[in-house]
Short mmCIF file of C-alpha atoms and ligand atoms in Angstrom, two decimals:
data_model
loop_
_atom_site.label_atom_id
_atom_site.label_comp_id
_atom_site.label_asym_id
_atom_site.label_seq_id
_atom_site.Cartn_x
_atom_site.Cartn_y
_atom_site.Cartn_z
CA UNK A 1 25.73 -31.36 14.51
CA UNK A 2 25.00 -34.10 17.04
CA UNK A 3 27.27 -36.94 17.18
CA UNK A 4 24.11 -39.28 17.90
CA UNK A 5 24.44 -42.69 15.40
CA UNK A 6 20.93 -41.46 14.16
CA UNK A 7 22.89 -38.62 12.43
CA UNK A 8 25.49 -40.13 11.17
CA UNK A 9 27.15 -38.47 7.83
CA UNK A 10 25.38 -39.46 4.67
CA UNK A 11 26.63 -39.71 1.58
CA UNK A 12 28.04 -36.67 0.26
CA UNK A 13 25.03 -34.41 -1.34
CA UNK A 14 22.23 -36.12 0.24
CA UNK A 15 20.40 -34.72 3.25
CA UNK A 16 17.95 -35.80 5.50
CA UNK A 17 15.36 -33.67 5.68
CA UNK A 18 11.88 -33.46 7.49
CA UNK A 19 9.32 -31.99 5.62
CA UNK A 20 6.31 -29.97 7.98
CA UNK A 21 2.73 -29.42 6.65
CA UNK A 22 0.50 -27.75 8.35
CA UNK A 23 -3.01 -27.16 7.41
CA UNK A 24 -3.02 -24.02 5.28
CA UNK A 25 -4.52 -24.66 1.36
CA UNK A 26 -1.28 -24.79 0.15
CA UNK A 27 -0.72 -27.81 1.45
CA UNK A 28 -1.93 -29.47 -1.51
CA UNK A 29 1.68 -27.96 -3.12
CA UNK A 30 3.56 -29.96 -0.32
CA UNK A 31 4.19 -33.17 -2.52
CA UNK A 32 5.81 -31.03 -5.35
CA UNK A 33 8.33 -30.11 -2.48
CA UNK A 34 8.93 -33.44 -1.23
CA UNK A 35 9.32 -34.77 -5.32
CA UNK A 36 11.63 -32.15 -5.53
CA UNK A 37 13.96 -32.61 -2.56
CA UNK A 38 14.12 -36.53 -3.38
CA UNK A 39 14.42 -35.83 -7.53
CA UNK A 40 17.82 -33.88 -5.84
CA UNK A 41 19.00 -36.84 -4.21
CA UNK A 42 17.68 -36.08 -0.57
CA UNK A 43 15.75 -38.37 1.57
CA UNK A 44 12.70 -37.11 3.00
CA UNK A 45 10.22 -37.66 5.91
CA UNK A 46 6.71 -36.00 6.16
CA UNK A 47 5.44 -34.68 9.15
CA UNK A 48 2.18 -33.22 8.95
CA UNK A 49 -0.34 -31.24 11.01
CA UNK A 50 -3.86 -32.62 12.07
CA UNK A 51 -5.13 -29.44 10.10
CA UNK A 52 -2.79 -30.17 7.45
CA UNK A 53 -4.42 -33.18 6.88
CA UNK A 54 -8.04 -31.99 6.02
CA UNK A 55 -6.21 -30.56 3.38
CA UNK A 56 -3.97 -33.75 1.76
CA UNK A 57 -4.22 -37.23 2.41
CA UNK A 58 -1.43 -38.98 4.81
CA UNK A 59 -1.07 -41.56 2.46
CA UNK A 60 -0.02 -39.37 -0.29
CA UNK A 61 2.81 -38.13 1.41
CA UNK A 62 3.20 -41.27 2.59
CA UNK A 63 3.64 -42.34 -0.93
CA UNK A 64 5.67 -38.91 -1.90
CA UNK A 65 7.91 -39.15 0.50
CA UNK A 66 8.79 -43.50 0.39
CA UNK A 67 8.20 -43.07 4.42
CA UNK A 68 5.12 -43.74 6.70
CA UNK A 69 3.33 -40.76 7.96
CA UNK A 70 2.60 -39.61 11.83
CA UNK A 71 1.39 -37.00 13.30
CA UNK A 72 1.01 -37.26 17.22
CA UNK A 73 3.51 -37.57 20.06
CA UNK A 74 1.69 -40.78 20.88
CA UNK A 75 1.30 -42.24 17.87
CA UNK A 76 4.34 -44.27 18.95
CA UNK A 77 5.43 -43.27 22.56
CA UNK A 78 8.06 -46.41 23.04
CA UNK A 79 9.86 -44.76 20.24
CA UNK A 80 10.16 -41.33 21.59
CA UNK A 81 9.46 -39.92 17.83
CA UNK A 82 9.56 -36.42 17.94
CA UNK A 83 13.21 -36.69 19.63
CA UNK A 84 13.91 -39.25 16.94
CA UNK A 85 12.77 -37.55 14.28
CA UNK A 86 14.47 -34.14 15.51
CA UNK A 87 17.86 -36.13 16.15
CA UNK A 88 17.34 -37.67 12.26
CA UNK A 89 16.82 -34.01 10.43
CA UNK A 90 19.26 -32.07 8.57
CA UNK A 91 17.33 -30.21 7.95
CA UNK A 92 13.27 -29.36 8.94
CA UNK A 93 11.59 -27.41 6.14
CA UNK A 94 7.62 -26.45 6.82
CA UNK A 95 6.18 -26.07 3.88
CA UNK A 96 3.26 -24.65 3.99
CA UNK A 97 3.82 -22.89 7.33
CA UNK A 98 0.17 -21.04 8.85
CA UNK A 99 -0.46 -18.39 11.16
CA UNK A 100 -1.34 -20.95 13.14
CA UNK A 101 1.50 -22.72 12.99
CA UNK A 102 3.94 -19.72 13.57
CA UNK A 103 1.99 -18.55 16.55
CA UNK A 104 2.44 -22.23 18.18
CA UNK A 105 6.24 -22.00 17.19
CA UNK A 106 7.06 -18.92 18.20
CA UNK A 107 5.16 -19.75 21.50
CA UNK A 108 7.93 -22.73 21.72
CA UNK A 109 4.70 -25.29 21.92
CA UNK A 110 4.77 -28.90 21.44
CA UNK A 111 1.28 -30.00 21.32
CA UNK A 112 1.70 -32.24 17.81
CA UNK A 113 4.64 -33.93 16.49
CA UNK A 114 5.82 -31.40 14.05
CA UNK A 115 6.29 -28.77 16.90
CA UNK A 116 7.39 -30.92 19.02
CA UNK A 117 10.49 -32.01 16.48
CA UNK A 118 11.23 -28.85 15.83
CA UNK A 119 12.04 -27.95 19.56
CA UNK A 120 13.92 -31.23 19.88
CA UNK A 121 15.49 -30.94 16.50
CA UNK A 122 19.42 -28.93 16.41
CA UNK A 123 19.07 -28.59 12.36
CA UNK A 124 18.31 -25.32 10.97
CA UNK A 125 14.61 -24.68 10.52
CA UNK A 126 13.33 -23.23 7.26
CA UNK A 127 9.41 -21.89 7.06
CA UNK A 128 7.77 -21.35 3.79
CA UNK A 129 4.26 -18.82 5.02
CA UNK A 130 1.27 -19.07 2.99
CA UNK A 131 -1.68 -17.53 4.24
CA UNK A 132 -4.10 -14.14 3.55
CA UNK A 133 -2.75 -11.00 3.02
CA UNK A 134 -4.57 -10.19 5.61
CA UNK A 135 -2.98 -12.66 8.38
CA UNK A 136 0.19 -11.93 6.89
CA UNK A 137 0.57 -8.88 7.91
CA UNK A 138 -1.15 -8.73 11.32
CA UNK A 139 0.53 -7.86 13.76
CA UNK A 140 0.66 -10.78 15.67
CA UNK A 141 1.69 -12.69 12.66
CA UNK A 142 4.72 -10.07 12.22
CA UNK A 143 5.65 -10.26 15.39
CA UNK A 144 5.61 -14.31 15.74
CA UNK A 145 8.00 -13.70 12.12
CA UNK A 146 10.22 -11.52 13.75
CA UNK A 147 10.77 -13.68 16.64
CA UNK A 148 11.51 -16.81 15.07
CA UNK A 149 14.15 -14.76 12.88
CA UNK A 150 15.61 -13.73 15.65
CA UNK A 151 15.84 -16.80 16.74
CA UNK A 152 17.49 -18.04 14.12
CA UNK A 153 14.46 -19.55 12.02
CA UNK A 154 14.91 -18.96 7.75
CA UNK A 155 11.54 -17.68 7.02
CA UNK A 156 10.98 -17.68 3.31
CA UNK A 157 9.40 -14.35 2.00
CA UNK A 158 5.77 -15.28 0.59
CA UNK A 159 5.15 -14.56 -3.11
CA UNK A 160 2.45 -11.86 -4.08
CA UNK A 161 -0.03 -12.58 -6.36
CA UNK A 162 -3.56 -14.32 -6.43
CA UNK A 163 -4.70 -15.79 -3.33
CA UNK A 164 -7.59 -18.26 -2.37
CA UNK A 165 -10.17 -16.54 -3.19
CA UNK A 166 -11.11 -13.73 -6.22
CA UNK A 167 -8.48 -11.14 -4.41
CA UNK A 168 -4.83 -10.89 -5.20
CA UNK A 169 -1.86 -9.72 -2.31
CA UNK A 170 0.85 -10.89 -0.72
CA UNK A 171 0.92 -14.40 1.12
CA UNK A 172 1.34 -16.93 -1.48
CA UNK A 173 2.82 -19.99 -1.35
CA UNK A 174 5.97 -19.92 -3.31
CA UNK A 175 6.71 -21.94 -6.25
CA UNK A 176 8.05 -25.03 -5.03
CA UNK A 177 10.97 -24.62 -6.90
CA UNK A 178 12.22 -21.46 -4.56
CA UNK A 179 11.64 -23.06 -1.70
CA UNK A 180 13.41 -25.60 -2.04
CA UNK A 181 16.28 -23.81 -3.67
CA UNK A 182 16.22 -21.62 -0.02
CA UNK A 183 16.00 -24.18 2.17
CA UNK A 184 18.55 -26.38 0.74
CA UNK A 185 20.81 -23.05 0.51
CA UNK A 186 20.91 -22.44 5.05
CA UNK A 187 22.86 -26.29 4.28
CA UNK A 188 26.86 -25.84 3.40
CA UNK A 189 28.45 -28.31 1.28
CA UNK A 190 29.17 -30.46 4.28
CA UNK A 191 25.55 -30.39 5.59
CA UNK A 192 26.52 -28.52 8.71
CA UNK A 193 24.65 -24.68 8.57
CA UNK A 194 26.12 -22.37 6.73
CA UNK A 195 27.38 -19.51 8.67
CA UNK A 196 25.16 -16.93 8.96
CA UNK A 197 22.92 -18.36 6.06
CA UNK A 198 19.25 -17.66 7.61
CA UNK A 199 20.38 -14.09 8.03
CA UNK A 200 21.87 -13.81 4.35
CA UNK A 201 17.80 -15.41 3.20
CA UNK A 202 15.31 -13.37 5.84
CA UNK A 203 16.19 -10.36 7.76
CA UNK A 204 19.07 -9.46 5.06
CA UNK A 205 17.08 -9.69 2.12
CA UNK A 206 17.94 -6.67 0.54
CA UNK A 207 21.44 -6.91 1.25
CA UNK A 208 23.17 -5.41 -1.80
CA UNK A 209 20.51 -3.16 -2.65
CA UNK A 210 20.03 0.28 -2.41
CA UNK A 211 16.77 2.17 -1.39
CA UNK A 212 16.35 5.41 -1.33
CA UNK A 213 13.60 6.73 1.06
CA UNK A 214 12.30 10.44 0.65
CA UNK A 215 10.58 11.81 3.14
CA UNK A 216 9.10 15.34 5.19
CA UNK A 217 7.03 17.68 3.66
CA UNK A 218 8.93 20.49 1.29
CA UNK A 219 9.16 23.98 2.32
CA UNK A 220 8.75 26.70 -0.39
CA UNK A 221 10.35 30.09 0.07
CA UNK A 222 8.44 33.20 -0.14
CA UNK A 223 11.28 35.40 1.57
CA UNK A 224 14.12 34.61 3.95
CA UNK A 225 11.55 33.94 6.58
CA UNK A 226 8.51 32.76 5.27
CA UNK A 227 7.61 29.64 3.27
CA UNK A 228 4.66 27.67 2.09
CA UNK A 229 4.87 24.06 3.85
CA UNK A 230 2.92 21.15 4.87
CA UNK A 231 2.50 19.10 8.26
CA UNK A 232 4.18 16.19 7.24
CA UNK A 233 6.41 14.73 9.92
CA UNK A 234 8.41 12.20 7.43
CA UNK A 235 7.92 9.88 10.34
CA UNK A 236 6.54 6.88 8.02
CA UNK A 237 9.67 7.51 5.19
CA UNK A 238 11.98 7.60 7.96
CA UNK A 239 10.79 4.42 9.67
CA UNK A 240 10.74 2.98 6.07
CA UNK A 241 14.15 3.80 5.53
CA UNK A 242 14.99 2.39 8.96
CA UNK A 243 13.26 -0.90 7.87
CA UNK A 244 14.94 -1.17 4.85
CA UNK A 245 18.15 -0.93 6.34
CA UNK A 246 17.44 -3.77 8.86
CA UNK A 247 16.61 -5.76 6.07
CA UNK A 248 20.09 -5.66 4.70
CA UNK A 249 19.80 -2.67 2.03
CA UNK A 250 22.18 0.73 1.66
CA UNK A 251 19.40 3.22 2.60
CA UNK A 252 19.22 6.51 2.05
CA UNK A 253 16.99 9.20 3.00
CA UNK A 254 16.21 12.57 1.29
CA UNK A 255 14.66 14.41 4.57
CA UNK A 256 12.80 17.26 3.83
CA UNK A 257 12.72 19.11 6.70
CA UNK A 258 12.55 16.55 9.34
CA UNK A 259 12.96 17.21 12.68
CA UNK A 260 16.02 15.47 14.72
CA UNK A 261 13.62 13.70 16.83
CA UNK A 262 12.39 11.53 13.81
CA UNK A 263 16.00 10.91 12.21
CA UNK A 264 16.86 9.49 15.47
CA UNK A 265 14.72 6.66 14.94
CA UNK A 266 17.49 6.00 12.03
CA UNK A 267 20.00 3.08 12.76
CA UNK A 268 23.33 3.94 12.33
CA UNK A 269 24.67 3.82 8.45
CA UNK A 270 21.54 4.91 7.12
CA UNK A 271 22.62 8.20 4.78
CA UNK A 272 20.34 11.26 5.59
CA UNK A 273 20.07 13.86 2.32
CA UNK A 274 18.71 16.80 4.02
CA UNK A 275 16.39 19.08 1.55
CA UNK A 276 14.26 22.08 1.69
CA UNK A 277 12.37 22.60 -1.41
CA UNK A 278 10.67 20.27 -3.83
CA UNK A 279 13.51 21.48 -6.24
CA UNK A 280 16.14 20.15 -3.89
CA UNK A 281 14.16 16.79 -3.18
CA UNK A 282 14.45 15.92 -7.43
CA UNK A 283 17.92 16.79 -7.46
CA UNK A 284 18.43 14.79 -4.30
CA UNK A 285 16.28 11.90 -5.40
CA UNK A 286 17.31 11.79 -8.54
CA UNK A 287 21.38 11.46 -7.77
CA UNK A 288 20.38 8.29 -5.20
CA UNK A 289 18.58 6.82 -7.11
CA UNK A 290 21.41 6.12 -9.61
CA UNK A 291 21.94 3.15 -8.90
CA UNK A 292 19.00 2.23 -6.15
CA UNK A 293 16.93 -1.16 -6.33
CA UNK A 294 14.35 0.84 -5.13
CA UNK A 295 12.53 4.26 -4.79
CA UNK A 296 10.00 5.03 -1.47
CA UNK A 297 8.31 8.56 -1.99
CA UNK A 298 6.68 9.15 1.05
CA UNK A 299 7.66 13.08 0.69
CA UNK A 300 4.91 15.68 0.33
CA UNK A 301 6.12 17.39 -2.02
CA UNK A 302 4.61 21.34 -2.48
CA UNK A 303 2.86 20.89 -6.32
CA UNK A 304 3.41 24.79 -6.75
CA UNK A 305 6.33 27.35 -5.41
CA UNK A 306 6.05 31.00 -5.51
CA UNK A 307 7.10 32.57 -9.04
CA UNK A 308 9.54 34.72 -6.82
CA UNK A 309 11.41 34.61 -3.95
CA UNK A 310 11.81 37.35 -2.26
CA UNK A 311 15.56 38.33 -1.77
CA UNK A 312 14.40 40.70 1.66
CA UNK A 313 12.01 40.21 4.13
CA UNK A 314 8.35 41.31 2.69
CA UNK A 315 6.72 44.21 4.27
CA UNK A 316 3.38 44.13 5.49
CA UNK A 317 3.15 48.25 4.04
CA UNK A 318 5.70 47.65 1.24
CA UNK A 319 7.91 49.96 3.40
CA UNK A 320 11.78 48.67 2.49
CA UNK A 321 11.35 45.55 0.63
CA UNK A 322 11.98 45.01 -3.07
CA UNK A 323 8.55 42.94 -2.81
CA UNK A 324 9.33 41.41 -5.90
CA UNK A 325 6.57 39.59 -7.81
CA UNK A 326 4.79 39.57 -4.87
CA UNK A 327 2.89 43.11 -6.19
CA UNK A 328 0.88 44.53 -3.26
CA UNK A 329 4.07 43.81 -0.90
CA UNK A 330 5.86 46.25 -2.34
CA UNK A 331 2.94 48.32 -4.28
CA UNK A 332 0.48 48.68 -1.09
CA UNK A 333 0.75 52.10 0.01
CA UNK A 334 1.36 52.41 3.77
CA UNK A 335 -1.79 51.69 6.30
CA UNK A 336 -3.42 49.62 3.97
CA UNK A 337 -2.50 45.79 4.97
CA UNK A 338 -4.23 44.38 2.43
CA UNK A 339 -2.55 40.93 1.28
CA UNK A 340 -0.95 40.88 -1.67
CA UNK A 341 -1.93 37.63 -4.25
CA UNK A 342 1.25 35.09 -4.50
CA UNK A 343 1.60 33.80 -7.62
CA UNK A 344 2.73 30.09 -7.85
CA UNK A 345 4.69 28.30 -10.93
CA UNK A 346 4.42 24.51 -10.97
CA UNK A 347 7.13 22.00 -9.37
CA UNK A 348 7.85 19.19 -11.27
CA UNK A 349 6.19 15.65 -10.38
CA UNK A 350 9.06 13.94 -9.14
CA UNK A 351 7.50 10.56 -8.67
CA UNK A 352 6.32 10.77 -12.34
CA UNK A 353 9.42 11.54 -13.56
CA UNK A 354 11.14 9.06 -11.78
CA UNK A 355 8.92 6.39 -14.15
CA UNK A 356 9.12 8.28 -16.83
CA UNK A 357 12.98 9.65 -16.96
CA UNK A 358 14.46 6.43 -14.52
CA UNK A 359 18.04 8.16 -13.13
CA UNK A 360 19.84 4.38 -13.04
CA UNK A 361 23.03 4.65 -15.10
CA UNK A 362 23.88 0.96 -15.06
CA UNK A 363 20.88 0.42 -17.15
CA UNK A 364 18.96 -1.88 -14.05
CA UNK A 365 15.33 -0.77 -12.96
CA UNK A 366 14.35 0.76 -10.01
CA UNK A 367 10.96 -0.01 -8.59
CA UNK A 368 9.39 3.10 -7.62
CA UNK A 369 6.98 3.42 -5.02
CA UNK A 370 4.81 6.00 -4.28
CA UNK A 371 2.03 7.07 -1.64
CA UNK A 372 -0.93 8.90 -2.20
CA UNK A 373 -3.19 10.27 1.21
CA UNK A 374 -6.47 10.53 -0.05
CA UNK A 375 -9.80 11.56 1.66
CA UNK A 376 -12.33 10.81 -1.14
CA UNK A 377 -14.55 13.62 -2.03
CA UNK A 378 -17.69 13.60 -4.04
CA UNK A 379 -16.34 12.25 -7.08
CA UNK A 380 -15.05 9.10 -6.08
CA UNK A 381 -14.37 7.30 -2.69
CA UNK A 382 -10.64 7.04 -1.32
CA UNK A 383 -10.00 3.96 -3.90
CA UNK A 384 -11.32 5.15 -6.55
CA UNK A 385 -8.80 8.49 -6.00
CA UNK A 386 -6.44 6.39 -5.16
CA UNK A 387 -6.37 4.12 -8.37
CA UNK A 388 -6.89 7.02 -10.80
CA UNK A 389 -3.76 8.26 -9.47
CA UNK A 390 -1.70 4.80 -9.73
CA UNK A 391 -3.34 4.54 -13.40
CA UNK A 392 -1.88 8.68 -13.66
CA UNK A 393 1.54 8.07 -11.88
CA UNK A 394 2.09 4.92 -13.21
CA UNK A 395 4.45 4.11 -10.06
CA UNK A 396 5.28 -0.21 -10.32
CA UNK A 397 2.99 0.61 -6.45
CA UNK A 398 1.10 3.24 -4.47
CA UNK A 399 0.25 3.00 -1.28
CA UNK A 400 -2.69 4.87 -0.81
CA UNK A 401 -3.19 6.50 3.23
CA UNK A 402 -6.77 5.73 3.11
CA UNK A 403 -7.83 8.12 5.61
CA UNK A 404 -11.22 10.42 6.38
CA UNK A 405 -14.80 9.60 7.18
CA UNK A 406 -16.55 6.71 6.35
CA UNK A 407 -13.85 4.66 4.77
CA UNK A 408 -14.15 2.23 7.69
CA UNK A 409 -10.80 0.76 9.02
CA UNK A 410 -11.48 1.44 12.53
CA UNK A 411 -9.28 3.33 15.22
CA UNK A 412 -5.95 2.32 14.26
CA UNK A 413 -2.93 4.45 13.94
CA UNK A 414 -3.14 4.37 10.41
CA UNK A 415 -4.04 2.29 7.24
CA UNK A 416 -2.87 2.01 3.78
CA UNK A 417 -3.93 -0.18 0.48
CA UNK A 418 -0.72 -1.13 -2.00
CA UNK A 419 -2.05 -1.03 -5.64
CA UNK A 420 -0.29 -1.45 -8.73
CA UNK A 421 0.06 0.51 -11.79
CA UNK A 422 -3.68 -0.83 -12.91
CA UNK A 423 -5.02 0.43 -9.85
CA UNK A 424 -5.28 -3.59 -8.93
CA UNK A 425 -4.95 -3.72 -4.79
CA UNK A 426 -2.23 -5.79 -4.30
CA UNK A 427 -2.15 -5.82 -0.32
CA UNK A 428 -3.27 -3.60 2.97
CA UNK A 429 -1.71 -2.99 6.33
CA UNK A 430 -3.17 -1.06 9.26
CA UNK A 431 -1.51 -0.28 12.46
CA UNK A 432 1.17 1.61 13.89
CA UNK A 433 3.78 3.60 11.61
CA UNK A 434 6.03 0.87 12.31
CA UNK A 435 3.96 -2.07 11.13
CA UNK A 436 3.25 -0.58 8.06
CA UNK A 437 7.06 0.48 7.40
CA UNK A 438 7.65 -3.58 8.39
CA UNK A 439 4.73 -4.95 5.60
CA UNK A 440 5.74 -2.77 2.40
CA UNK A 441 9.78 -3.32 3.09
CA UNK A 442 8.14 -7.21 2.76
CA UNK A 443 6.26 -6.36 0.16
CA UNK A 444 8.97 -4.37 -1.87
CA UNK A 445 11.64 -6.93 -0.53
CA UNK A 446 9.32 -10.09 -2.16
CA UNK A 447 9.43 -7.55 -5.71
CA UNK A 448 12.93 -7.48 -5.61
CA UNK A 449 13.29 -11.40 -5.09
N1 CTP B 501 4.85 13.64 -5.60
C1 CTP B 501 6.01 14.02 -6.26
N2 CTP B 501 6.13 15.26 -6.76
C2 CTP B 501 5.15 16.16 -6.62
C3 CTP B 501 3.95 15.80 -5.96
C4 CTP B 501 3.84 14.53 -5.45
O1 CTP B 501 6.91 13.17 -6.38
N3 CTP B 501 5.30 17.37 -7.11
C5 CTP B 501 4.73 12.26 -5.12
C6 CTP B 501 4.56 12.12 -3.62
O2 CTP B 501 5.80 11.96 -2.96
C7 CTP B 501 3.73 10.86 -3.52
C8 CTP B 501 2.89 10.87 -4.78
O3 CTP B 501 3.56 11.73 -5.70
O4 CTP B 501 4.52 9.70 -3.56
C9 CTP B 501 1.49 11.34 -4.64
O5 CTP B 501 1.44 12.61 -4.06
P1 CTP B 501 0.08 13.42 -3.99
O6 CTP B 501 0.34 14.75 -3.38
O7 CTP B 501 -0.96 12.55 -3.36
O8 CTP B 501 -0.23 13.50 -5.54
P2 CTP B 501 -0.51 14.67 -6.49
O9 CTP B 501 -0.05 14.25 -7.84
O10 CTP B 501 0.07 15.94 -5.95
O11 CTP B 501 -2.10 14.73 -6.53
P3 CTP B 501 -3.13 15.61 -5.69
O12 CTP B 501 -3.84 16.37 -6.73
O13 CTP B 501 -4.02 14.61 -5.01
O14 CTP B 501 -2.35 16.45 -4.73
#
């Protein structure tokens, strides 16, 4: 802390702390923040946006608050005000926080008083997001998050739930209560930072938790050298995992048979399960998840294995092997190549069992997550696949690959819609592998809190 005169120690419990607004709907929440801090004993000061105030009135806050509101570096230049009001803070708390408003922070501008305090300012900052679901998890919106994390900024996970409008996802303004409860906890008992608190609220959210990750596709013996399989790199899973574990949580991954190359987009400490068959991948899953906080099936798991496995190589003319249950492998006479039929025996739904028969032992839940990649066919469009199946699974969420013609998300790298158990859509991403991984470790992380 500075040893300015402005700053001097106040009395023990109370904190001095400068409330942000900036013009998001929300805004209209921003009192019940600023009644809470001062109901706790804290003095407050408002500073809010020029948008912010199309949204509430400055003398509300001005009332709210028990100080006069500003909002311009030149509303009072003799007084040097954003420097003042930076030097005064314990502790700046924006509350609604835009996109707009992260963009101009994480661009380090200073084009309004608010910004500019907060580059002046040495008190931990705390942002509480509200926006769309869809701004929220733009890229440029992620990105602007993760830099301001990294630099050292407490950004407060929005809530999920109904938005503006009609639609429902994730971006919601908190309830007051939480944020207050976060940003007051980056402030020790002495009012200096805690050490290492915007860490323990924002990247390391799921610190504590496990998550277990499966991914790959599942590879179902016919003989020692043949199986039936599936393309699936388990490049989403593993970058899931990956997320996961930069957010804090014990991750594990059940790999089915994925290739070196993706696991080394693993940070260190993440625990890799390696699998073959969709037998292996339940038994695998199913010990994790034991005591996980949280279940990612991103696997593509075979729904049918041959009856038998062949203990030989099969013959094309039946010639040595034992051929067994495979008939014409064994019973073809020689020349005649025909293929034999394979017969398949179901593999059990391991995402529906996993709601169904939950593994935890302690008696906790585990949210399970699946994914569904749907084209859409003639009896229904990718959504209405997609929430059939959520209704089916009954998975807490299921992201749903909407991929194929005419579905309409443009050329991106990929695209998914989160629904619930209803089939509700709760949020979308599209974008790179990575971006997605980065919005449903949010989204699950914000289920957990
Ligand atoms: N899944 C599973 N066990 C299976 C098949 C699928 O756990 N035997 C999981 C996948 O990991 C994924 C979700 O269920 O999270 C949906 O997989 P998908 O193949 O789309 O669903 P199916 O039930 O197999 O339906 P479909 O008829 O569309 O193949």
């Amino acid at each position: 802390m500075s040893s300015s005169p402005q700053r001097a120690a106040t009395p023990t419990g109370t904190r001095r702390v400068v409330v942000g607004v900036s013009g998001s709907i929300a805004a209209y929440k921003a009192p019940f923040v600023v009644r809470l801090l001062r109901a706790a004993g804290h003095e407050v000061r408002v500073v809010p946006t020029e948008a912010a105030l199309r949204f509430i009135g400055a003398p509300a806050l001005a009332a709210v608050s028990g100080h006069p509101v500003d909002t311009g570096v030149f509303d009072d230049p003799a007084a040097v005000e954003h420097v003042a009001v930076g030097e005064w803070a314990e502790l700046v708390l924006i509350a609604p926080a835009s996109a707009d408003l992260l963009a101009r922070l994480a661009a380090g501008r200073a084009d309004d008083l608010l910004t500019a305090t907060v580059l002046t300012t040495t008190a931990p900052v705390v942002v509480a997001p509200a926006m769309h679901t869809q701004m929220w998890l733009n890229p440029a919106t992620v990105e602007n998050v993760a830099t301001l994390r990294r630099r050292g900024v407490t950004v407060i996970e929005p809530d999920s739930g109904r938005l503006t409008g009609a639609d429902s996802g994730v971006g919601r303004f908190p309830e007051p209560e939480r944020v207050v409860a976060e940003a007051l906890a980056v402030l020790g008992g002495d009012g200096a930072p805690r050490a290492g608190a915007p860490a323990a609220l924002t990247d390391q959210d799921l610190a504590g938790r496990h998550v277990v990750v499966s991914a790959g596709g599942t590879r179902e013996p016919l003989d020692p050298v043949r199986f039936l399989g599936n393309r699936s790199s388990g490049r989403l899973g593993t970058l899931i995992a990956a997320e996961a574990a930069r957010h804090g949580a014990r991750a594990t991954l059940v790999a089915a048979n994925v290739g070196s190359d993706v696991l080394a987009l693993l940070p260190a400490g993440v625990e890799v399960v390696p699998v073959g068959t969709a037998l292996e991948l339940e038994a695998a899953v199913r010990t994790a998840c034991a005591d996980a906080a949280a279940v990612v099936m991103t696997a593509a798991v075979a729904d049918f294995r041959p009856a038998v496995v062949s203990g030989t190589k099969i013959k094309k003319h039946g010639l040595d092997g034992d051929g067994a249950g495979h008939g014409g492998a064994s019973g073809a006479a020689k020349g005649d190549a025909r293929p034999a039929p394979i017969e398949l025996v179901e593999n059990p739904d391991v995402l529906a069992g996993l709601v169904t028969r939950p593994p935890r032992t302690d008696g906790g839940r585990t949210l399970v997550v699946g994914f569904a990649a749907e084209t859409g066919d003639a009896t229904g469009d990718v959504l209405a696949h997609g929430a059939a199946k959520a209704r089916r699974k009954g998975a807490d969420l299921l992201a749903v690959n909407a991929v194929g013609d005419g579905v309409g998300f443009g050329d991106v790298d990929s695209a998914v819609v989160v629904l619930d158990r209803d089939g509700a859509e709760v949020a979308r991403a599209a974008g790179s592998k990575g971006h997605i991984a980065a919005g449903l470790v949010n989204l699950i992380a914000a289920r957990l809190a």
